CSV table of C-alpha atoms in Angstrom, one decimal:
chain,number,residue,atom,x,y,z
A,51,MET,CA,104.1,71.8,104.4
A,52,SER,CA,102.7,72.7,101.3
A,53,THR,CA,103.0,76.5,99.4
A,54,ALA,CA,99.1,77.0,100.8
A,55,GLU,CA,99.7,75.7,104.2
A,56,VAL,CA,103.1,77.9,104.7
A,57,SER,CA,100.9,81.0,103.0
A,58,THR,CA,99.1,80.3,105.4
A,59,ILE,CA,100.4,80.6,108.0
A,60,GLU,CA,102.6,84.0,106.9
A,61,LEU,CA,99.0,85.1,107.2
A,62,ILE,CA,98.0,84.6,111.0
A,63,PRO,CA,100.8,87.4,112.4
A,64,ASN,CA,100.2,90.3,109.3
A,65,CYS,CA,96.0,89.3,110.2
A,66,VAL,CA,96.7,90.2,113.7
A,67,GLU,CA,97.9,92.6,113.4
A,68,ILE,CA,95.8,94.2,111.7
A,69,MET,CA,92.7,93.1,114.2
A,70,LEU,CA,94.7,93.9,116.6
A,71,SER,CA,95.3,97.6,115.4
A,72,SER,CA,91.4,97.8,114.0
A,73,LEU,CA,91.0,96.7,117.4
A,74,GLU,CA,93.1,99.6,119.1
A,75,THR,CA,91.5,102.6,116.8
A,76,ALA,CA,87.8,101.3,117.5
A,77,LEU,CA,86.9,100.6,120.5
A,78,ILE,CA,90.9,101.2,122.9
A,79,CYS,CA,90.6,105.0,125.2
A,80,PRO,CA,93.7,107.1,123.6
A,81,SER,CA,93.9,108.4,127.1
A,82,SER,CA,93.9,105.5,129.4
A,83,LEU,CA,95.1,102.5,126.7
A,84,GLN,CA,92.3,100.7,127.6
A,85,LEU,CA,89.1,98.9,126.7
A,86,PHE,CA,86.1,101.7,126.7
A,87,GLY,CA,83.3,100.8,129.2
A,88,ASP,CA,82.1,104.4,129.2
A,89,PRO,CA,82.7,106.2,126.4
A,90,VAL,CA,82.2,109.8,126.0
A,91,LEU,CA,81.9,112.4,123.2
A,92,THR,CA,84.5,115.7,123.5
A,93,GLU,CA,83.2,118.9,122.5
A,94,ASP,CA,86.1,118.7,119.2
A,95,ASP,CA,84.5,114.9,118.7
A,96,HIS,CA,86.9,112.9,120.0
A,97,ILE,CA,86.2,110.2,122.4
A,98,TYR,CA,87.1,109.4,125.4
A,99,GLU,CA,86.7,106.7,128.8
A,100,ARG,CA,84.7,109.3,130.8
A,101,THR,CA,87.1,108.3,133.9
A,102,ALA,CA,90.4,109.2,131.6
A,103,ILE,CA,89.0,112.7,129.5
A,104,THR,CA,87.8,114.6,133.0
A,105,GLU,CA,90.7,113.9,134.6
A,106,TRP,CA,92.5,114.8,132.2
A,107,ILE,CA,90.0,117.6,132.3
A,108,HIS,CA,90.7,118.4,136.3
A,109,LEU,CA,94.3,118.9,135.9
A,110,ASN,CA,95.1,120.8,132.3
A,111,GLY,CA,91.1,122.1,131.1
A,112,THR,CA,92.7,121.0,127.4
A,113,SER,CA,92.1,118.6,125.0
A,114,LEU,CA,94.8,116.0,124.3
A,115,PRO,CA,94.9,116.2,120.6
A,116,THR,CA,94.7,120.3,120.1
A,117,ARG,CA,95.2,121.8,123.0
A,118,GLN,CA,92.4,123.8,122.7
A,119,PRO,CA,90.4,125.2,125.6
A,120,LEU,CA,87.9,122.1,127.3
A,121,SER,CA,85.5,121.4,129.7
A,122,ILE,CA,83.2,118.5,131.3
A,123,ASP,CA,80.1,119.1,131.2
A,124,PRO,CA,79.9,119.6,127.8
A,125,LEU,CA,80.6,114.8,127.6
A,126,ARG,CA,78.1,113.7,125.8
A,127,PRO,CA,78.4,109.7,126.3
A,128,ASN,CA,78.5,107.8,123.1
A,129,LEU,CA,75.5,105.0,122.9
A,130,THR,CA,77.2,103.6,119.2
A,131,ILE,CA,81.0,102.6,120.8
A,132,LYS,CA,79.3,102.1,123.9
A,133,LYS,CA,77.1,99.0,122.5
A,134,VAL,CA,79.7,97.7,120.2
A,135,VAL,CA,81.9,97.0,122.8
A,136,ASP,CA,79.5,95.3,124.6
A,137,ASP,CA,78.6,93.3,121.7
A,138,PHE,CA,82.2,92.6,121.2
A,139,GLU,CA,82.6,91.4,124.7
A,140,ASN,CA,80.2,89.4,124.5
A,141,ASN,CA,81.0,87.4,120.9
A,142,ILE,CA,83.9,86.6,121.9
A,143,GLN,CA,82.8,84.9,125.6
A,144,SER,CA,80.1,83.5,123.7
A,145,LYS,CA,82.1,81.3,120.9
A,146,ASN,CA,82.6,77.9,121.4
A,147,HIS,CA,85.3,78.0,120.0
A,148,LYS,CA,86.6,74.3,117.6
A,149,PHE,CA,90.4,73.9,118.7
A,150,LYS,CA,92.6,73.5,121.1
A,151,ILE,CA,96.0,75.3,122.7
A,152,GLY,CA,98.8,73.1,121.9
A,153,ILE,CA,97.1,70.4,119.4
A,154,ASP,CA,95.7,72.4,117.1
A,155,ILE,CA,97.3,76.4,117.5
A,156,ARG,CA,100.4,77.0,119.1
A,157,ARG,CA,100.4,80.4,120.9
A,158,ASP,CA,103.2,83.1,122.4
A,159,LYS,CA,104.1,82.6,126.6
A,160,ARG,CA,104.0,86.3,126.4
A,161,ALA,CA,100.5,88.5,126.3
A,162,LEU,CA,100.5,91.0,123.4
A,163,PHE,CA,98.3,93.1,125.4
A,164,GLN,CA,95.6,93.2,128.0
A,165,ILE,CA,92.8,94.5,128.9
A,166,PHE,CA,90.6,93.9,131.7
A,167,GLY,CA,91.8,90.4,132.9
A,168,LYS,CA,91.7,89.4,129.3
A,169,ARG,CA,95.2,88.4,127.9
A,170,ILE,CA,95.2,88.3,123.8
A,171,TYR,CA,98.4,86.5,122.7
A,172,LYS,CA,100.0,85.4,119.3
A,173,ALA,CA,99.0,82.2,118.2
A,174,GLU,CA,100.1,80.1,114.8
A,175,TRP,CA,98.2,77.3,113.1
A,176,ILE,CA,99.9,74.0,113.8
A,177,THR,CA,100.2,71.0,111.2
A,178,GLN,CA,100.5,67.9,111.1
A,179,GLU,CA,103.5,67.1,108.5
A,180,GLN,CA,102.4,64.5,105.6
């Protein structure tokens, strides 16, 4: 195996970790840990899934991170995040991937995480010894 092949294979797990971290930060509700479906902005400028923050406010009446009083009425839809999530889902579904699992890519048996029936796996390229 050449040095370039080794470097590429070593980078793949790091890229996956970075992508997952970015995905969690941008598209996942910090309360429900689910992909946003109906994201809303709170008075203290945090974004949550509507059902998750509504339930939290009913039970606690405060902001998750600041513990300041919070109410449901001022929740505002976050259409920008909604569009990003919709585009992300559409982009993933419309990809015509040119590689085959088990031939070009080897994936772990266990998913890293699962959202709405979709699973994310750690994977690595299978290289041919020459």
